[in-house]
Amino acid sequence: MSRHIQELRAELKQIRRVLEEGTLLAHDPELNRALALGVDEIIEKAESEVSGNLLVGLVGGTGVGKSSLTNALAGHPVASSSHRRPHTERVLLYRHVSSVLPSVIADRVDLLHEITHDAEAIAQIVLCDLPDFDSIVPSHRRHVLDFMGSLDVLVWVVTPEKYADGSLYALLQEVPKSQGNFVFVLNKADLLFESVPPSEGYDRLARVSGVFAQHLTSHGIDSPVIYCVSAEQMLEEKTAAQWNQFPLFRDFLFQRREVKEIAAIKSANLDVEKRSLLRQLDAEILRIRSLVDVLDRFVREVERDRADWVQVGQRAIRSWVFGLPLEQLASQRSDPGQTLAGPALLMAMLARRFGGSSGEGYPVKVEVAGCPEPIAPLAGLRRELDRFADRLTQRLLQAKLPQTLIDEIWRDIGIEDRWARLARGLEETTDALVLAMLVKRRRGFRFLQRIVHGSLYGLFVASLARGELLSAVVQRPSVSNLLTLCVDLLLGLFRATGVAALGSLVMLQLFLGWRFFLRHKKWLQHRTQRFIETLEQALVRVWESEMDELLTACRRVAAGRGATVEQIEGLRGAGRKE
Amino acid sequence: MTELSSRPLRTGSPKRRASERFWDDIRCPGLSPALDEIVRLSAVLPKKWAVRAYKRARDRAWVLFVGGTGTGKSTLFNVLCGSALSDTGVERPKTQGPIAFVHRDCALGEGFPFPEVQLRQASPEATDRLPLQGNPGQLFCVHHTEDRLVKIVLVDTPDVDSLEIRNRLIVEDLYLLADLVVFVTSEEKYADDIPFQFLKRILAEDKRCTVVVNKSGALLQNEDVHASFAQQGVTLPAHRFWILPFAVGKPQDCLPGDPSFRAMLAQLLEDLDPSGVQDLLRHELSRAHRELATETLRLVELLGVEEAAGKQWLEHLDVFFRSSCRTLLDQQERHLTEEHREAIQREIRKLYSRYDLLGGPRRALAQLVRAPLRALGLVGDSKSESHRESLLRIRERIDLGPIQATVDGFNRFVLEKLSPRTEMAPLYQRLRDPALALTQDAVKEIVWEEQERLAGWLEATFDELARGIPKSKEWGIYSTSILWGGLILALETAIGGGITILEAVLDSAIAPFVTRGAVELFVYHELQRIGKELGERYRAGLLAVLQKQRDRYADCLESLLTPESVLTQLRSMGRDAPAQ
């Protein structure tokens, strides 16, 4: 196999792999399938043994004389021709007995009519007389198009009447074959010489072939090779008139070609076929480029508005956190006994009892992800995510991208799952921070309370006891003196002064206890406030990171698509002639 | 001798005359499958109407030679005209533009229905310029003085099937003028698809037509051609079908001797004699009238289908618009209730406080009682705020988020669900105009504007209140206070049998609260009234953004519908065609 064919095969297999991956055309499986089939066909042709046969097809409109040309080339009548139009319906194959047809043709028995010969000199050539492509019978054109794929050399047959017909030039540009394998034949040239002097005949011939060549050039055929022939003149007179280039044409067609040359002809056609196939991707490539552009611009837009959506997040989170029973959580987590003592502790217990708290041991759980509808303050976050999706979809639709492609992008970016992920993230972060909320023991504070209350008790005792008894105990500490002091203290409780002192003690203790309790509450509030701030910051970070991930996903999708397009463009671009 | 005049008879005028400009107003959004047919009809009908008007004003039969390139149209045309007017030759395509053979006295120029075609004149004596190839965009008129052909315009046209697309377009236009078509094909081309489709159309439209198969060999028979066409479902007119032989040598010399040609010519001359011409004209006029009436009313019908589709589209738009409004209001209603009510309540109370007879003493009393409690930290300071400040505060706290989100959702819905699927539909293109959807900044601006308007209204309302409440209300407050005070005294007197000093002291302490109660009653009513109106205005302001966006889409669709006046005109043209 030639190097060129090997390279071509490798390129095609690469294209096949890209198509198999399915990412480029996931939204248009039909096109993907059609292209894959087309690529497979070309690969098959490239891999099939170069049989040494050259398939030459006579292509032309109805009435141009393809069948007469076939007969003239064969040297005897093989194809049926008629003045009735259109005539040829099936493809006539004129081949050597030993030549093997490619399976894709051999299978089309319905389309073919074979005639074999044993002329060794032209064993290489399989001559194909095709139906017309421009008559009122649509199936003829279909047969021609079906069969074209198998031909190696195309002989385009025209007449002095039909060489400017639009349908010829339309087909010329449609056929994915290499121009180098096109030959043009102006048949019925004898009509130009009828009833006029030869000089005028030659003049007409020159003008016709000149204008014909001009038309071909203006339709992209560089330096067309044109033979001016008359098949009928050959058939009738057996020798060519001076102006009849039929012998030249025949020699050109039937020349002995090296295997290398035949391979070059075939691979040139495969090249053009490959490029023609890839041109189907042109529209797709434009679409993908447009998609990448939209995604890039959208990501930039969202980045530009970062301050806004962060603020929205902050607001929503603040509002939500505000609604959380954090103080309740804090007070549940804290044991008043750790920080309070005496009357303050009593007040705290009373507050708890009558304050309506649930008194459950375990902290209240924060529910976000499990809720069917987002809790009111967090609706703002959900809305922001929805807005992201809405705006992106809007941009994609404005760029005229098909809905199937847009759905695919959504799946790749994973927009649907984002809210669930965000909700889970918020819940987990909150739970983690709440659990970590340690309440310090305020030993110093408790100690202070004990000191203060103890001092008050001391003062009380001092006020109750008589001075001489106290000094007696201090100077001569003995059990009897102590007992005397205690009895005196007890008796003192029932005196008027004792009652007053007791009253003062109670009022002062309560008052101080109240002040301690208030201070403790304030301290708790302060701590809760700090915790709220920490929690808010953490949650805003969760929100920001979720949005950043979304943007990263967009960038990733854009980069991925861009890369695939570059790949395809690279395959197409190598050695392409425009 | 006259030469080819370089001064055109008729300069290229604007594409349409003023009376025909209404054709430009025919539009449709492309919401139904009728789009393609509407486009086709609105392109071809103005031409057909112009042709009709032109032909009704003239008594001329147009005979057109139409066919594929290389079939020998120009050769036949020359033979019929008696001289080589239209250039023939081996180059293809040859004829580049239409060439008319017309009597000198026949003025074709006035009101010519194709403004983009220049009419140029020539005389057959100016042989240095003949034969003509013709020019696209020009109709060459070669003048003659044969009186028997005074009512006839013979025209050679370019081809319908060459690679020169322009040629086909010229033929499509001029074909509308034809009263009789001489369709020329050849032995090689009679089964070619493109010319065949043209012939099929001529026969389907019931135009008078003569079919000529030119340049035939000896073998070709009528049956061959008829059979070939019959297979495709087309019946050729048997008595208007001619096969002419391939003229070896000069056709002008050879053809006249051919029997088929002579028969064809005889038929043609019969067609073109005075009664024949009248018959042709009558046939074509009535055919054209039928066609015009049918097609014009068909266009109206299709535009009606588009209009109905447009109405349905607007309904869908409004359904979603209303549901979006509801969602937005549900979200924002709370905001209004909480924030604004507080501020208004405060404001109204402040304004009404002057009608509280014992307000002063009460406030002093309250201050007195609160002072020690404030010192102990049991009661907080109450802040006072001007109403302007409070309104500003409310505005700053307006969350644009829900509004933006609703607008974005609305825009997405329109593009996703209400846009036509095909790119060719005009509405598809217009809906994707980036300027159609409101930007974030535009939304903000509209909301701010509405808030300003609201604040202005509130200011005006408070100013009005500050100027003074109606006398009736004022006296109402006073009388309520006095009445309640009197009631309490009466009760005390009746139950207690008189008023003691202690009771008097207590009463004087209670009295300020009684007057306050009376004021509160009236405050409540005022609050209700203002609150209700504020609520309505706020809601309207909130929805102003969505309304604006919805209106933009509705206007977009409206601009793509054909105005009713045009439809009415078309309807009357379709119904009253003969009377015009």
Short mmCIF file of N, CA and C in Angstrom, two decimals, chain A residues 287 290 294 297 391-404 406, chain B residues 29-31 313 411-438 549 552-553 556-557 559-560:
data_model
loop_
_atom_site.label_atom_id
_atom_site.label_comp_id
_atom_site.label_asym_id
_atom_site.label_seq_id
_atom_site.Cartn_x
_atom_site.Cartn_y
_atom_site.Cartn_z
N ARG A 287 -20.83 25.90 14.71
CA ARG A 287 -21.70 25.89 15.88
C ARG A 287 -20.90 25.74 17.16
N SER A 290 -19.10 28.84 18.03
CA SER A 290 -20.04 29.80 18.59
C SER A 290 -20.34 29.46 20.04
N VAL A 294 -19.70 31.74 23.32
CA VAL A 294 -20.77 32.13 24.25
C VAL A 294 -20.37 31.78 25.68
N ARG A 297 -17.64 34.14 26.99
CA ARG A 297 -18.14 35.49 27.32
C ARG A 297 -19.01 35.45 28.55
N ARG A 391 -29.81 32.60 32.41
CA ARG A 391 -29.03 33.50 31.58
C ARG A 391 -28.16 32.73 30.59
N LEU A 392 -27.57 31.64 31.05
CA LEU A 392 -26.73 30.85 30.15
C LEU A 392 -27.57 30.29 29.01
N THR A 393 -28.73 29.73 29.35
CA THR A 393 -29.62 29.18 28.32
C THR A 393 -30.02 30.26 27.32
N GLN A 394 -30.32 31.44 27.86
CA GLN A 394 -30.71 32.55 27.00
C GLN A 394 -29.60 32.87 26.00
N ARG A 395 -28.36 32.97 26.48
CA ARG A 395 -27.25 33.31 25.60
C ARG A 395 -27.08 32.23 24.54
N LEU A 396 -27.20 30.97 24.95
CA LEU A 396 -27.02 29.87 24.00
C LEU A 396 -28.12 29.89 22.94
N LEU A 397 -29.35 30.20 23.36
CA LEU A 397 -30.45 30.25 22.39
C LEU A 397 -30.29 31.44 21.46
N GLN A 398 -29.82 32.57 22.00
CA GLN A 398 -29.62 33.74 21.16
C GLN A 398 -28.58 33.46 20.09
N ALA A 399 -27.61 32.60 20.41
CA ALA A 399 -26.58 32.26 19.43
C ALA A 399 -27.08 31.22 18.43
N LYS A 400 -28.39 30.91 18.48
CA LYS A 400 -29.04 30.00 17.51
C LYS A 400 -28.51 28.57 17.60
N LEU A 401 -28.08 28.18 18.79
CA LEU A 401 -27.63 26.80 18.94
C LEU A 401 -28.83 25.90 19.15
N PRO A 402 -28.77 24.67 18.63
CA PRO A 402 -29.94 23.79 18.74
C PRO A 402 -30.19 23.33 20.18
N GLN A 403 -31.44 23.03 20.48
CA GLN A 403 -31.83 22.66 21.85
C GLN A 403 -31.09 21.42 22.32
N THR A 404 -30.86 20.47 21.40
CA THR A 404 -30.18 19.23 21.79
C THR A 404 -28.77 19.53 22.28
N ILE A 406 -27.79 22.35 23.60
CA ILE A 406 -27.91 23.05 24.88
C ILE A 406 -28.15 22.06 26.01
N PRO B 29 -44.83 36.43 11.03
CA PRO B 29 -43.79 36.01 11.97
C PRO B 29 -43.21 34.63 11.67
N GLY B 30 -43.91 33.82 10.87
CA GLY B 30 -43.39 32.49 10.57
C GLY B 30 -43.74 31.46 11.62
N LEU B 31 -44.92 31.62 12.22
CA LEU B 31 -45.32 30.69 13.27
C LEU B 31 -46.04 29.46 12.75
N TRP B 313 -49.94 32.86 20.20
CA TRP B 313 -48.62 33.12 20.77
C TRP B 313 -48.70 34.15 21.89
N ASN B 411 -37.51 35.66 30.08
CA ASN B 411 -36.80 35.72 28.79
C ASN B 411 -36.40 34.34 28.31
N ARG B 412 -35.97 33.52 29.25
CA ARG B 412 -35.58 32.17 28.86
C ARG B 412 -36.80 31.40 28.34
N PHE B 413 -37.91 31.55 29.04
CA PHE B 413 -39.13 30.86 28.63
C PHE B 413 -39.51 31.24 27.20
N VAL B 414 -39.44 32.54 26.91
CA VAL B 414 -39.85 33.00 25.57
C VAL B 414 -38.96 32.36 24.51
N LEU B 415 -37.65 32.37 24.75
CA LEU B 415 -36.75 31.81 23.74
C LEU B 415 -36.88 30.29 23.64
N GLU B 416 -37.08 29.65 24.79
CA GLU B 416 -37.10 28.19 24.79
C GLU B 416 -38.42 27.64 24.27
N LYS B 417 -39.51 28.25 24.71
CA LYS B 417 -40.81 27.66 24.41
C LYS B 417 -41.60 28.41 23.34
N LEU B 418 -41.40 29.70 23.19
CA LEU B 418 -42.24 30.45 22.28
C LEU B 418 -41.56 30.79 20.96
N SER B 419 -40.29 30.51 20.82
CA SER B 419 -39.62 30.86 19.58
C SER B 419 -39.92 29.82 18.52
N PRO B 420 -40.15 30.26 17.25
CA PRO B 420 -40.26 29.27 16.17
C PRO B 420 -38.98 28.46 16.09
N ARG B 421 -39.10 27.23 15.59
CA ARG B 421 -37.91 26.35 15.56
C ARG B 421 -37.02 26.64 14.38
N THR B 422 -37.64 27.13 13.27
CA THR B 422 -36.84 27.29 12.06
C THR B 422 -36.20 28.66 11.97
N GLU B 423 -34.95 28.69 11.53
CA GLU B 423 -34.21 29.94 11.43
C GLU B 423 -34.80 30.88 10.40
N MET B 424 -35.53 30.35 9.42
CA MET B 424 -36.06 31.20 8.35
C MET B 424 -37.19 32.08 8.85
N ALA B 425 -37.84 31.67 9.96
CA ALA B 425 -38.98 32.45 10.44
C ALA B 425 -38.50 33.80 10.95
N PRO B 426 -39.13 34.90 10.50
CA PRO B 426 -38.71 36.22 10.94
C PRO B 426 -38.74 36.39 12.46
N LEU B 427 -39.73 35.78 13.11
CA LEU B 427 -39.81 35.92 14.57
C LEU B 427 -38.62 35.27 15.26
N TYR B 428 -38.13 34.19 14.69
CA TYR B 428 -36.94 33.52 15.24
C TYR B 428 -35.79 34.51 15.34
N GLN B 429 -35.57 35.24 14.22
CA GLN B 429 -34.46 36.19 14.19
C GLN B 429 -34.68 37.33 15.18
N ARG B 430 -35.92 37.86 15.18
CA ARG B 430 -36.18 39.04 16.00
C ARG B 430 -36.07 38.73 17.48
N LEU B 431 -36.52 37.55 17.89
CA LEU B 431 -36.46 37.21 19.31
C LEU B 431 -35.03 37.09 19.79
N ARG B 432 -34.12 36.87 18.85
CA ARG B 432 -32.72 36.74 19.26
C ARG B 432 -31.94 38.04 19.17
N ASP B 433 -32.64 39.12 18.94
CA ASP B 433 -32.00 40.44 18.95
C ASP B 433 -31.56 40.73 20.39
N PRO B 434 -30.25 40.93 20.60
CA PRO B 434 -29.78 41.12 21.98
C PRO B 434 -30.41 42.33 22.67
N ALA B 435 -30.88 43.30 21.88
CA ALA B 435 -31.46 44.50 22.49
C ALA B 435 -32.87 44.27 23.01
N LEU B 436 -33.45 43.12 22.73
CA LEU B 436 -34.85 42.89 23.10
C LEU B 436 -35.02 42.60 24.59
N ALA B 437 -34.09 41.80 25.12
CA ALA B 437 -34.21 41.44 26.54
C ALA B 437 -33.65 42.56 27.40
N LEU B 438 -34.35 42.87 28.50
CA LEU B 438 -33.88 43.93 29.40
C LEU B 438 -32.60 43.49 30.09
N GLN B 549 -41.09 44.25 29.78
CA GLN B 549 -40.49 43.18 29.00
C GLN B 549 -41.53 42.47 28.16
N ARG B 552 -42.46 44.52 25.20
CA ARG B 552 -41.45 44.46 24.14
C ARG B 552 -41.68 43.26 23.23
N TYR B 553 -41.93 42.12 23.87
CA TYR B 553 -42.16 40.92 23.06
C TYR B 553 -43.45 41.05 22.25
N CYS B 556 -42.86 43.26 19.35
CA CYS B 556 -42.05 42.55 18.37
C CYS B 556 -42.94 41.72 17.46
N LEU B 557 -43.85 40.98 18.07
CA LEU B 557 -44.76 40.16 17.27
C LEU B 557 -45.68 41.02 16.42
N SER B 559 -45.23 43.89 15.20
CA SER B 559 -44.54 44.51 14.06
C SER B 559 -44.35 43.52 12.92
N LEU B 560 -44.50 42.23 13.22
CA LEU B 560 -44.33 41.23 12.16
C LEU B 560 -45.64 40.79 11.55
#
